[in-house]
Every structure is written in structure tokens, then in C-alpha cells.
Amino acid sequence: MAKDLTQAGTPLPPYFRIDPDAALAELDAPTDTGGFAAIAAACAQGRDDLVSRGKDDSGTRTLRMFSTWEITRYLIPVAQAHFRRVLRANPDLPQGRSETEGGAKWFTLDEVLRLRAHFAAEGSRAKEYRPYRPDGLPAKLVAVANFKGGVGKTSTAAHLAMSAALDGYRVLVVDLDSQGSMTSIFGGKVDDEWGTAFPLLARHYGEHLRAENQRRLDRGDPPQPLDEALTAAMTMTAADVIRPTHWPNIDLIGAQLNLYWAEFQIPVWRMQARGWKLWDALSDRLAADGVLDRYDVVFIDTPPALGYLTINGLAAADILLVPFGASFLEFDSTGRFFDMLHSTFASIEDGENMAARALGRPETAFEWDAVRAVITRYDGAQQGEMSALIQSYLGRTLSPHRQDFTALIGQAGEQVSGIYEADYRDFNRETYARGRETFDQTYAAFKRLLLGIWRKEELALAAESSERAG
């Protein structure tokens, strides 16, 4: 015979014995569209408060300083004693600042970059003071994408950008997600869509329309007018939307809610000009404006959906990174993401190449130097079996490093900053080292891809030059 759970000493679950009248009394008034504005305003106020905590008295976001221990451990591969000897022997170099009499010396990242340049010029040729970067090759574009939210996409992109900057590379971050999370991490403030990547896409379309209009005039047909927005975009370049950040060697093209308007505007342009190659818009404009010569690595954070902005980011990329968690649902969703990538880009190729073959023109073929899936927020105690299973299916497509979730990562997220912006004195050394190590290893896996691709192209360029000379 069944027993009453309460009589057995076990309380009923909380979803039993809810009184409808009591529930009614707790109910708020219905929410209208104005209610969304009130909620949004509350969120904006909270966001501004959180972001302001990382700013100084003047309202400017500043990057923390780096100690001698941290510099010699993570940034410049020399012993601390040798580092101090070099500073004493070169009083014109940055000498750092001490917070207490005889205490540790601290340096800005600008000063660290100057010190790295000195060691590269004067130090041992056997040591890697500056990262490998072949001459004569453009920056590499890296898209971080997945249409499932909450997989660590923006966090991974931001920390890779910071890692590359600490390594000495010149970095540009392009935020294509209208939610603007990457922009917030780097302290950016964008007023409207004209401070985002939108005018670059608009100019690319405007230039196509202008060329098409010339062909129409040559045929005796009337041209299509450029509206006010397109006319304004035709005067803009990437330099108009690139902004500095509190990192001396990271710049930003930020995002803002109005950027989402591009998802509605781009298909209108495409319908008006079927010959416009919308997927080339971002990469063409970055190249035309000299961006790929001024930076070493460009990280593109995409929206969690396969829309027109994401297609632009993916088509521009040389390297594609797809973060996801080691769970069935995220693995399943990521598989569907790759399936959608195939369908989308195969459809573009088929549509373009049908006309290209008829006209005897070169065919369109998308290609990426490397594609890697990256497991994020990894818990080895609970997800080891699942991650091993995923590895067995994805093989080399899955990065060999799993990005652990640690206390340092959680706290950095709460403070609207990256782990490389966290002061290690706020943690015990073990917590800091573990938290930093997981992103250092993620960056190391990425850097192996980057250097391998650059070396391949460098050798090909040298062989081509040799062949021409011979």
C-alpha cells in the first residue's frame, strides 16, 4: 500500500499544493511593448554599472600592469636576474614602477612591448622574443562561430585576441554580433550602425551598384539611384570605424544593436543586384583599405546564427574555429551547424558556377586554411568519456586541447574582463596558473595552426620568386 510522503517524513516536491489564489496574488500586471523598454533600460543601467567598474577616475578603461615575475614567466623568455641586469645596463629602457619601497617592479604593456623589441634586437638569436611573422604576407583572418549560444564563442575569441597581443602581434577584433558582447569586453562604445562594420558592407554594395550603373548607361538604360545611406557609405573606409582599445596593440570594429538591421538590408540589396557578391564584402573592404597590411591577426566574432553577417565573417576567414561544450546537445547542434555551412556555401558555389561555366569565367570555390572545433567549459571529471567519444568522431578537426572552466574564468566573466586582465594577486598562485594555463594552451594550439599556415605560404612565395628569377 502506498504511503503519504509527508507522513513518511519526506516533504512533497515544491510543485504540489500551490494555491491558485495565492499564485494569482503574486501575479504582475500584463506586460505590453513598453514593458520591454523598461526591462531593457534596467539592463542597460546594470551593464553600464558593471562596465564602469573597469574604468579609472576619468572614465577610461585601462589595462592593468605586469610584474617582473609575470613578464619573465609568460611574456619575455629570460631569467629575472638577467632581466634586471639588462634594465640596469640600459637606463633609457622602461624601468618599471614599485608600489612599495624595494617592492616588485610593474610595467605597462606598452613598456613590455618596448622591452621585447630591445631583447629581440640585442638578445640571443636562439630565443623567441618576437613571434614568427613572415614578410610580404597579409594578416590572417580568424572567424569564431557557432549558431548555438552559450558555447564560449565570444570568450574564446576575446582571449585568443588578448593572447596574440601579449605574444606581440598587432590584432584587430571585428564584432559582427549586434549584441555587442565583444565590444563590451574591450570597452568599446558604438553609438549607431555607422560605427560598426555596416558602412563597409554598404560601400561594397555601393561600388558594385556604381559599376553596374556604368554598364547600364553604356547600354542606354537608366541607372539605379544610390540612396542617402549608400552615398554616405561611399565616403567611408575601415579607418572610420576602427577604434583603439585599452590594449595598446588591439584595435576594434565594434557592434551595436542597430547592426542587426544589416540582416534585413543585405537581402534587399541582393534582390536589387543579383550579381553582387555579398559574401566578399567584408574581406574585400578590409583588403582595399589596407587593414590586412597593418595588422597580423584579425579575429571576427560572429552572431549565434547563420545570417548574412555570419556568412560575411566566415567567407572572409582563413581559419575557422567552432567552440562547443562536451555534451550531447552541443555536439549535436555543432554537427548541424557544419551541415548548414555545407548547404550554404555549396549553394553559393552552385549558383555562381552555373553562370561562370556558361560565360567561360573562373569558378567560385570557398576554401579555409584550417577548420578546428574547440571544446570549451570542460570538466574532466564529468565529461572525459563524452569528449573522447567526440574526438573519435571528429578526429583532427577537434583541437587536441580542451578548454577547462576554472574559478579564474568565472570571476573574470563576472568582472566584464578577460583572464589576462585579471591581477594574479587577487588569486592564489595555483588558481591563477590553472586558469591561465587553459587559455595559454588554447592559444598554443591556435598558434601552431597560424604558424604552419604562414610557413606554408612563405615557402610557396619563396619558390614562386625563385622560379621567376630562374
Short mmCIF file of C-alpha atoms in Angstrom, two decimals:
data_model
loop_
_atom_site.label_atom_id
_atom_site.label_comp_id
_atom_site.label_asym_id
_atom_site.label_seq_id
_atom_site.Cartn_x
_atom_site.Cartn_y
_atom_site.Cartn_z
CA MET A 1 0.00 0.00 0.00
CA ALA A 2 1.38 3.44 -1.00
CA LYS A 3 2.35 5.77 1.85
CA ASP A 4 1.77 9.53 2.14
CA LEU A 5 5.20 11.07 1.52
CA THR A 6 4.70 13.69 4.24
CA GLN A 7 3.78 11.02 6.78
CA ALA A 8 6.97 9.13 5.91
CA GLY A 9 8.99 12.21 6.86
CA THR A 10 9.77 13.18 3.24
CA PRO A 11 8.35 16.54 2.12
CA LEU A 12 6.39 16.77 -1.09
CA PRO A 13 8.11 18.30 -4.16
CA PRO A 14 7.61 22.09 -4.41
CA TYR A 15 5.22 21.85 -7.37
CA PHE A 16 2.49 20.22 -5.20
CA ARG A 17 -0.02 22.15 -3.09
CA ILE A 18 0.35 25.50 -4.89
CA ASP A 19 -2.75 27.54 -4.04
CA PRO A 20 -4.25 29.17 -7.19
CA ASP A 21 -5.46 32.22 -5.23
CA ALA A 22 -2.01 32.75 -3.71
CA ALA A 23 -0.47 32.39 -7.18
CA LEU A 24 -2.92 34.97 -8.52
CA ALA A 25 -1.99 37.41 -5.77
CA GLU A 26 1.68 37.14 -6.78
CA LEU A 27 0.96 37.77 -10.46
CA ASP A 28 2.11 41.04 -12.05
CA ALA A 29 0.07 43.10 -14.47
CA PRO A 30 0.38 42.02 -18.13
CA THR A 31 3.44 43.29 -19.99
CA ASP A 32 2.95 45.47 -23.07
CA THR A 33 5.60 46.55 -25.58
CA GLY A 34 6.53 49.46 -23.33
CA GLY A 35 7.39 46.92 -20.66
CA PHE A 36 10.23 45.62 -22.83
CA ALA A 37 11.67 49.15 -22.93
CA ALA A 38 11.62 49.32 -19.11
CA ILE A 39 13.37 45.95 -18.80
CA ALA A 40 15.93 46.97 -21.43
CA ALA A 41 16.60 50.24 -19.59
CA ALA A 42 17.19 48.36 -16.33
CA CYS A 43 19.62 46.01 -18.09
CA ALA A 44 21.41 48.96 -19.72
CA GLN A 45 21.80 50.65 -16.33
CA GLY A 46 23.22 47.46 -14.84
CA ARG A 47 25.51 46.94 -17.82
CA ASP A 48 26.88 50.49 -17.57
CA ASP A 49 27.49 49.99 -13.85
CA LEU A 50 29.38 46.74 -14.41
CA VAL A 51 31.44 48.14 -17.28
CA SER A 52 32.31 51.27 -15.29
CA ARG A 53 33.99 49.15 -12.63
CA GLY A 54 36.86 48.54 -15.01
CA LYS A 55 37.40 52.27 -15.66
CA ASP A 56 39.61 54.81 -13.93
CA ASP A 57 38.52 58.17 -12.46
CA SER A 58 38.48 59.79 -15.90
CA GLY A 59 36.05 57.16 -17.18
CA THR A 60 38.67 55.46 -19.34
CA ARG A 61 39.24 51.72 -19.39
CA THR A 62 42.87 50.94 -18.57
CA LEU A 63 44.84 47.73 -18.80
CA ARG A 64 46.50 46.51 -15.64
CA MET A 65 50.28 46.46 -15.27
CA PHE A 66 52.56 43.44 -15.43
CA SER A 67 55.15 42.46 -12.81
CA THR A 68 58.73 41.37 -13.44
CA TRP A 69 57.76 37.85 -12.37
CA GLU A 70 54.88 37.75 -14.85
CA ILE A 71 56.93 39.25 -17.70
CA THR A 72 59.76 36.76 -17.35
CA ARG A 73 57.38 33.85 -16.75
CA TYR A 74 54.91 34.48 -19.58
CA LEU A 75 55.99 37.27 -21.95
CA ILE A 76 59.77 37.56 -22.40
CA PRO A 77 61.70 34.28 -22.04
CA VAL A 78 64.61 35.43 -19.82
CA ALA A 79 65.58 34.81 -16.21
CA GLN A 80 64.53 37.52 -13.74
CA ALA A 81 68.15 38.20 -12.75
CA HIS A 82 69.16 38.72 -16.39
CA PHE A 83 66.09 40.91 -16.97
CA ARG A 84 67.12 43.17 -14.07
CA ARG A 85 70.75 43.30 -15.30
CA VAL A 86 69.60 44.46 -18.74
CA LEU A 87 67.48 47.20 -17.20
CA ARG A 88 70.38 48.42 -15.06
CA ALA A 89 72.67 48.45 -18.09
CA ASN A 90 70.14 50.36 -20.21
CA PRO A 91 68.67 53.23 -18.16
CA ASP A 92 66.87 54.54 -21.28
CA LEU A 93 64.64 51.44 -21.23
CA PRO A 94 61.44 51.41 -19.14
CA GLN A 95 62.44 50.75 -15.53
CA GLY A 96 59.01 49.97 -14.13
CA ARG A 97 57.32 51.24 -11.01
CA SER A 98 57.22 49.84 -7.48
CA GLU A 99 54.16 50.08 -5.27
CA THR A 100 56.29 49.85 -2.11
CA GLU A 101 59.89 50.64 -1.25
CA GLY A 102 62.00 47.82 -2.66
CA GLY A 103 58.91 46.02 -3.94
CA ALA A 104 58.33 44.28 -7.27
CA LYS A 105 58.58 46.37 -10.44
CA TRP A 106 55.46 46.75 -12.59
CA PHE A 107 55.28 47.71 -16.28
CA THR A 108 52.56 48.74 -18.72
CA LEU A 109 52.03 46.53 -21.77
CA ASP A 110 53.39 49.37 -23.94
CA GLU A 111 56.60 49.17 -21.91
CA VAL A 112 56.67 45.38 -22.19
CA LEU A 113 56.44 45.69 -25.98
CA ARG A 114 59.38 48.13 -25.95
CA LEU A 115 61.40 45.75 -23.78
CA ARG A 116 60.56 42.85 -26.07
CA ALA A 117 61.80 44.85 -29.07
CA HIS A 118 65.07 45.55 -27.23
CA PHE A 119 65.65 41.89 -26.37
CA ALA A 120 64.80 40.90 -29.95
CA ALA A 121 67.39 43.35 -31.29
CA GLU A 122 70.13 42.75 -28.71
CA GLY A 123 69.44 39.35 -27.19
CA SER A 124 70.17 35.77 -28.17
CA ARG A 125 69.06 34.78 -31.67
CA ALA A 126 68.16 31.35 -30.27
CA LYS A 127 65.29 32.75 -28.20
CA GLU A 128 61.81 33.65 -29.40
CA TYR A 129 61.44 37.24 -28.27
CA ARG A 130 59.08 38.14 -31.10
CA PRO A 131 56.50 35.81 -32.63
CA TYR A 132 57.03 34.40 -36.11
CA ARG A 133 55.57 36.63 -38.80
CA PRO A 134 56.72 36.27 -42.44
CA ASP A 135 57.25 39.40 -44.52
CA GLY A 136 55.16 40.04 -47.58
CA LEU A 137 52.08 38.13 -46.42
CA PRO A 138 48.77 39.67 -45.29
CA ALA A 139 47.15 39.30 -41.88
CA LYS A 140 45.27 36.10 -41.20
CA LEU A 141 41.54 36.38 -40.56
CA VAL A 142 40.08 34.09 -37.92
CA ALA A 143 36.33 33.61 -37.55
CA VAL A 144 34.95 32.17 -34.31
CA ALA A 145 31.47 30.85 -34.97
CA ASN A 146 28.68 28.53 -33.86
CA PHE A 147 24.95 29.11 -34.08
CA LYS A 148 24.37 27.68 -30.60
CA GLY A 149 24.62 30.36 -27.94
CA GLY A 150 26.45 29.94 -24.64
CA VAL A 151 29.28 27.81 -26.04
CA GLY A 152 32.05 30.26 -25.15
CA LYS A 153 32.33 31.76 -28.64
CA THR A 154 32.92 35.38 -27.67
CA SER A 155 35.06 34.44 -24.66
CA THR A 156 37.28 32.23 -26.82
CA ALA A 157 37.67 34.93 -29.48
CA ALA A 158 38.45 37.61 -26.89
CA HIS A 159 41.04 35.54 -25.07
CA LEU A 160 42.73 34.50 -28.31
CA ALA A 161 42.95 38.17 -29.27
CA MET A 162 44.48 39.01 -25.88
CA SER A 163 46.87 36.06 -26.09
CA ALA A 164 48.05 37.16 -29.52
CA ALA A 165 48.51 40.73 -28.28
CA LEU A 166 50.58 39.58 -25.29
CA ASP A 167 52.61 37.49 -27.74
CA GLY A 168 53.47 40.68 -29.63
CA TYR A 169 51.09 40.53 -32.60
CA ARG A 170 49.09 43.54 -33.85
CA VAL A 171 45.45 42.49 -33.50
CA LEU A 172 42.16 43.74 -34.89
CA VAL A 173 38.89 42.47 -33.43
CA VAL A 174 35.75 42.71 -35.59
CA ASP A 175 32.47 42.31 -33.69
CA LEU A 176 29.67 41.26 -36.05
CA ASP A 177 27.26 40.30 -33.27
CA SER A 178 24.70 43.05 -32.68
CA GLN A 179 24.55 42.04 -29.01
CA GLY A 180 27.98 43.69 -28.74
CA SER A 181 29.44 41.39 -26.06
CA MET A 182 32.92 41.50 -27.61
CA THR A 183 32.66 45.27 -27.83
CA SER A 184 31.86 45.42 -24.10
CA ILE A 185 34.85 43.24 -23.23
CA PHE A 186 37.16 45.69 -24.96
CA GLY A 187 35.44 48.75 -23.51
CA GLY A 188 34.06 49.95 -26.84
CA LYS A 189 31.11 52.30 -27.18
CA VAL A 190 29.28 52.44 -30.50
CA ASP A 191 26.51 54.99 -30.99
CA ASP A 192 24.82 53.57 -34.08
CA GLU A 193 25.35 51.30 -37.08
CA TRP A 194 27.70 53.83 -38.69
CA GLY A 195 30.34 52.93 -36.11
CA THR A 196 30.13 49.21 -36.95
CA ALA A 197 31.09 47.09 -39.97
CA PHE A 198 27.83 48.11 -41.67
CA PRO A 199 29.24 51.02 -43.74
CA LEU A 200 31.96 48.71 -45.09
CA LEU A 201 29.32 46.29 -46.36
CA ALA A 202 27.25 49.19 -47.69
CA ARG A 203 30.23 50.66 -49.54
CA HIS A 204 30.99 47.30 -51.16
CA TYR A 205 27.43 47.15 -52.44
CA GLY A 206 27.53 50.83 -53.49
CA GLU A 207 30.69 50.26 -55.52
CA HIS A 208 29.07 47.28 -57.25
CA LEU A 209 25.98 49.36 -57.99
CA ARG A 210 28.08 52.23 -59.34
CA ALA A 211 29.93 49.85 -61.71
CA GLU A 212 26.64 48.26 -62.74
CA ASN A 213 25.18 51.70 -63.41
CA GLN A 214 28.05 52.47 -65.75
CA ARG A 215 27.27 49.30 -67.68
CA ARG A 216 23.59 50.27 -67.78
CA LEU A 217 24.49 53.72 -69.14
CA ASP A 218 26.71 52.11 -71.76
CA ARG A 219 23.69 50.06 -72.86
CA GLY A 220 21.48 53.14 -72.86
CA ASP A 221 19.50 52.05 -69.80
CA PRO A 222 18.72 54.38 -66.86
CA PRO A 223 20.92 53.90 -63.76
CA GLN A 224 19.68 52.80 -60.36
CA PRO A 225 19.99 55.68 -57.89
CA LEU A 226 22.18 55.45 -54.79
CA ASP A 227 20.12 56.37 -51.76
CA GLU A 228 21.33 58.69 -48.99
CA ALA A 229 22.76 55.84 -46.88
CA LEU A 230 24.77 54.37 -49.76
CA THR A 231 26.03 57.80 -50.76
CA ALA A 232 27.28 58.36 -47.19
CA ALA A 233 28.89 54.90 -47.06
CA MET A 234 30.82 55.57 -50.27
CA THR A 235 32.90 58.16 -48.40
CA MET A 236 33.84 55.82 -45.53
CA THR A 237 36.74 53.42 -45.05
CA ALA A 238 37.74 50.94 -42.35
CA ALA A 239 39.75 53.69 -40.65
CA ASP A 240 36.46 55.47 -39.89
CA VAL A 241 35.14 52.57 -37.81
CA ILE A 242 38.33 51.11 -36.27
CA ARG A 243 38.80 52.29 -32.70
CA PRO A 244 41.69 51.80 -30.24
CA THR A 245 41.08 49.82 -27.07
CA HIS A 246 42.73 49.85 -23.65
CA TRP A 247 45.15 47.29 -25.10
CA PRO A 248 47.95 49.11 -26.99
CA ASN A 249 48.09 46.54 -29.79
CA ILE A 250 44.41 45.59 -30.08
CA ASP A 251 42.00 47.70 -32.13
CA LEU A 252 38.28 47.14 -32.53
CA ILE A 253 35.47 47.44 -35.04
CA GLY A 254 32.62 47.38 -32.57
CA ALA A 255 28.99 46.32 -32.75
CA GLN A 256 25.70 47.79 -31.58
CA LEU A 257 22.06 46.75 -31.71
CA ASN A 258 21.43 48.64 -34.97
CA LEU A 259 23.93 46.39 -36.74
CA TYR A 260 21.20 43.78 -36.85
CA TRP A 261 19.49 45.98 -39.42
CA ALA A 262 22.06 44.67 -41.91
CA GLU A 263 20.33 41.29 -41.82
CA PHE A 264 17.29 42.96 -43.39
CA GLN A 265 19.11 45.41 -45.66
CA ILE A 266 21.55 42.98 -47.27
CA PRO A 267 18.86 40.75 -48.85
CA VAL A 268 17.19 43.88 -50.27
CA TRP A 269 20.46 44.87 -51.91
CA ARG A 270 20.94 41.33 -53.15
CA MET A 271 17.49 41.35 -54.78
CA GLN A 272 18.26 44.66 -56.47
CA ALA A 273 21.63 43.46 -57.78
CA ARG A 274 21.82 39.69 -58.18
CA GLY A 275 25.40 39.94 -59.37
CA TRP A 276 26.62 41.50 -56.11
CA LYS A 277 28.92 39.06 -54.27
CA LEU A 278 27.75 39.89 -50.78
CA TRP A 279 29.94 37.21 -49.19
CA ASP A 280 33.07 39.06 -50.34
CA ALA A 281 32.00 42.41 -48.91
CA LEU A 282 33.90 42.32 -45.60
CA SER A 283 37.12 40.74 -46.87
CA ASP A 284 37.28 42.97 -49.96
CA ARG A 285 36.85 46.15 -47.94
CA LEU A 286 39.41 45.16 -45.30
CA ALA A 287 41.91 44.38 -48.07
CA ALA A 288 41.13 47.54 -50.08
CA ASP A 289 41.54 49.75 -47.00
CA GLY A 290 44.96 48.29 -46.14
CA VAL A 291 43.79 46.64 -42.94
CA LEU A 292 45.46 43.33 -43.76
CA ASP A 293 48.81 45.10 -44.04
CA ARG A 294 48.52 46.99 -40.75
CA TYR A 295 47.65 44.01 -38.55
CA ASP A 296 48.94 40.48 -38.05
CA VAL A 297 45.74 38.72 -36.97
CA VAL A 298 42.08 39.73 -37.35
CA PHE A 299 39.58 37.96 -35.08
CA ILE A 300 35.94 38.02 -36.20
CA ASP A 301 33.25 37.34 -33.62
CA THR A 302 30.07 36.26 -35.40
CA PRO A 303 26.41 36.21 -34.31
CA PRO A 304 24.96 32.91 -32.98
CA ALA A 305 23.03 32.41 -36.22
CA LEU A 306 23.92 31.70 -39.82
CA GLY A 307 22.73 35.03 -41.24
CA TYR A 308 24.30 37.41 -43.72
CA LEU A 309 26.74 38.90 -41.20
CA THR A 310 27.96 35.44 -40.21
CA ILE A 311 28.33 34.45 -43.88
CA ASN A 312 30.49 37.55 -44.42
CA GLY A 313 32.68 36.66 -41.44
CA LEU A 314 33.01 33.01 -42.43
CA ALA A 315 33.72 33.78 -46.09
CA ALA A 316 36.40 36.30 -45.09
CA ALA A 317 38.15 33.89 -42.73
CA ASP A 318 41.31 31.93 -43.40
CA ILE A 319 40.84 29.97 -40.17
CA LEU A 320 37.51 28.87 -38.69
CA LEU A 321 37.22 27.98 -35.00
CA VAL A 322 34.00 26.42 -33.70
CA PRO A 323 33.72 26.30 -29.89
CA PHE A 324 31.22 23.99 -28.16
CA GLY A 325 30.76 22.11 -24.90
CA ALA A 326 31.34 18.40 -24.35
CA SER A 327 27.68 17.46 -24.14
CA PHE A 328 25.39 15.55 -26.48
CA LEU A 329 23.18 18.56 -27.21
CA GLU A 330 26.09 20.85 -28.07
CA PHE A 331 27.80 18.16 -30.16
CA ASP A 332 24.52 17.54 -31.98
CA SER A 333 23.97 21.26 -32.56
CA THR A 334 27.53 21.75 -33.78
CA GLY A 335 27.11 18.91 -36.26
CA ARG A 336 24.02 20.64 -37.61
CA PHE A 337 25.99 23.88 -37.81
CA PHE A 338 28.60 22.22 -40.05
CA ASP A 339 25.79 20.70 -42.13
CA MET A 340 24.29 24.16 -42.59
CA LEU A 341 27.71 25.57 -43.52
CA HIS A 342 27.98 22.93 -46.22
CA SER A 343 24.49 23.63 -47.56
CA THR A 344 25.00 27.40 -47.56
CA PHE A 345 28.38 27.58 -49.23
CA ALA A 346 27.66 24.73 -51.65
CA SER A 347 24.51 26.59 -52.70
CA ILE A 348 26.51 29.79 -53.30
CA GLU A 349 29.10 27.87 -55.33
CA ASP A 350 26.43 26.12 -57.41
CA GLY A 351 24.62 29.36 -58.15
CA GLU A 352 27.77 31.25 -59.08
CA ASN A 353 29.38 28.49 -61.09
CA MET A 354 26.38 27.79 -63.26
CA ALA A 355 26.74 31.28 -64.73
CA ALA A 356 30.55 31.14 -64.66
CA ARG A 357 30.65 27.96 -66.75
CA ALA A 358 28.22 29.43 -69.26
CA LEU A 359 30.39 32.55 -69.63
CA GLY A 360 33.71 30.72 -69.51
CA ARG A 361 34.79 32.51 -66.32
CA PRO A 362 36.74 31.05 -63.37
CA GLU A 363 34.52 29.19 -60.93
CA THR A 364 33.94 30.18 -57.31
CA ALA A 365 35.31 27.83 -54.65
CA PHE A 366 35.41 28.62 -50.94
CA GLU A 367 38.40 27.34 -49.01
CA TRP A 368 39.70 27.67 -45.45
CA ASP A 369 43.32 27.08 -44.45
CA ALA A 370 42.17 25.28 -41.32
CA VAL A 371 38.93 24.41 -39.52
CA ARG A 372 39.02 23.36 -35.88
CA ALA A 373 36.34 22.59 -33.31
CA VAL A 374 37.32 23.53 -29.74
CA ILE A 375 35.80 22.04 -26.59
CA THR A 376 35.13 24.80 -24.06
CA ARG A 377 34.00 24.92 -20.41
CA TYR A 378 35.44 21.44 -19.99
CA ASP A 379 35.04 19.44 -16.77
CA GLY A 380 37.41 16.48 -16.95
CA ALA A 381 35.78 14.72 -14.02
CA GLN A 382 32.39 14.54 -15.72
CA GLN A 383 33.00 14.98 -19.45
CA GLY A 384 36.06 12.84 -20.14
CA GLU A 385 34.11 10.00 -21.72
CA MET A 386 31.97 12.30 -23.87
CA SER A 387 34.95 14.32 -25.08
CA ALA A 388 36.81 11.12 -26.00
CA LEU A 389 33.77 9.98 -27.96
CA ILE A 390 33.57 13.33 -29.76
CA GLN A 391 37.28 13.10 -30.53
CA SER A 392 36.80 9.66 -32.08
CA TYR A 393 34.20 11.05 -34.48
CA LEU A 394 35.80 14.40 -35.34
CA GLY A 395 39.43 13.25 -35.42
CA ARG A 396 41.87 16.04 -36.34
CA THR A 397 39.04 18.54 -36.78
CA LEU A 398 38.77 18.65 -32.97
CA SER A 399 41.55 20.62 -31.29
CA PRO A 400 43.58 18.34 -29.01
CA HIS A 401 43.26 20.82 -26.14
CA ARG A 402 40.10 21.06 -24.03
CA GLN A 403 39.49 24.48 -22.50
CA ASP A 404 38.89 23.92 -18.79
CA PHE A 405 36.49 26.01 -16.76
CA THR A 406 38.17 27.33 -13.61
CA ALA A 407 37.44 29.80 -10.82
CA LEU A 408 39.59 32.38 -12.58
CA ILE A 409 37.49 32.16 -15.75
CA GLY A 410 34.26 32.52 -13.78
CA GLN A 411 35.47 35.56 -11.86
CA ALA A 412 36.83 37.25 -14.99
CA GLY A 413 33.43 36.86 -16.63
CA GLU A 414 31.70 38.48 -13.66
CA GLN A 415 34.03 41.47 -13.91
CA VAL A 416 33.45 42.07 -17.66
CA SER A 417 37.08 41.32 -18.45
CA GLY A 418 39.34 38.60 -19.74
CA ILE A 419 41.51 36.37 -17.59
CA TYR A 420 44.62 38.10 -18.94
CA GLU A 421 43.26 41.32 -17.47
CA ALA A 422 42.94 39.76 -14.01
CA ASP A 423 45.60 40.68 -11.45
CA TYR A 424 47.15 37.43 -10.23
CA ARG A 425 47.39 38.91 -6.73
CA ASP A 426 43.62 38.58 -6.45
CA PHE A 427 44.00 34.78 -6.52
CA ASN A 428 46.31 32.24 -5.03
CA ARG A 429 49.10 31.31 -7.46
CA GLU A 430 47.69 27.84 -8.16
CA THR A 431 44.25 29.18 -9.12
CA TYR A 432 45.80 31.83 -11.37
CA ALA A 433 48.21 29.39 -13.01
CA ARG A 434 45.44 26.83 -13.69
CA GLY A 435 43.05 29.42 -15.07
CA ARG A 436 45.67 30.99 -17.28
CA GLU A 437 47.12 27.69 -18.43
CA THR A 438 43.89 26.52 -20.07
CA PHE A 439 43.78 29.63 -22.29
CA ASP A 440 47.54 29.57 -22.87
CA GLN A 441 47.12 26.04 -24.23
CA THR A 442 44.15 27.07 -26.35
CA TYR A 443 46.29 29.84 -27.82
CA ALA A 444 49.23 27.48 -28.32
CA ALA A 445 47.02 25.11 -30.35
CA PHE A 446 45.77 28.04 -32.41
CA LYS A 447 49.27 29.46 -32.88
CA ARG A 448 50.51 26.12 -34.27
CA LEU A 449 47.82 26.42 -36.94
CA LEU A 450 48.70 30.05 -37.64
CA LEU A 451 52.43 29.47 -37.92
CA GLY A 452 52.03 26.34 -40.03
CA ILE A 453 49.79 28.20 -42.49
CA TRP A 454 52.13 31.20 -42.67
CA ARG A 455 55.16 28.95 -43.15
CA LYS A 456 53.43 27.06 -45.95
CA GLU A 457 52.64 30.32 -47.72
CA GLU A 458 56.12 31.71 -47.07
CA LEU A 459 57.74 28.67 -48.70
CA ALA A 460 55.32 28.84 -51.62
CA LEU A 461 56.12 32.53 -52.09
CA ALA A 462 59.86 31.85 -51.99
CA ALA A 463 59.51 29.02 -54.52
CA GLU A 464 57.46 31.25 -56.81
CA SER A 465 60.07 34.04 -56.58
CA SER A 466 62.86 31.57 -57.27
CA GLU A 467 61.03 30.20 -60.29
CA ARG A 468 60.53 33.69 -61.72
CA ALA A 469 64.17 34.56 -61.11
CA GLY A 470 65.34 31.35 -62.78
#
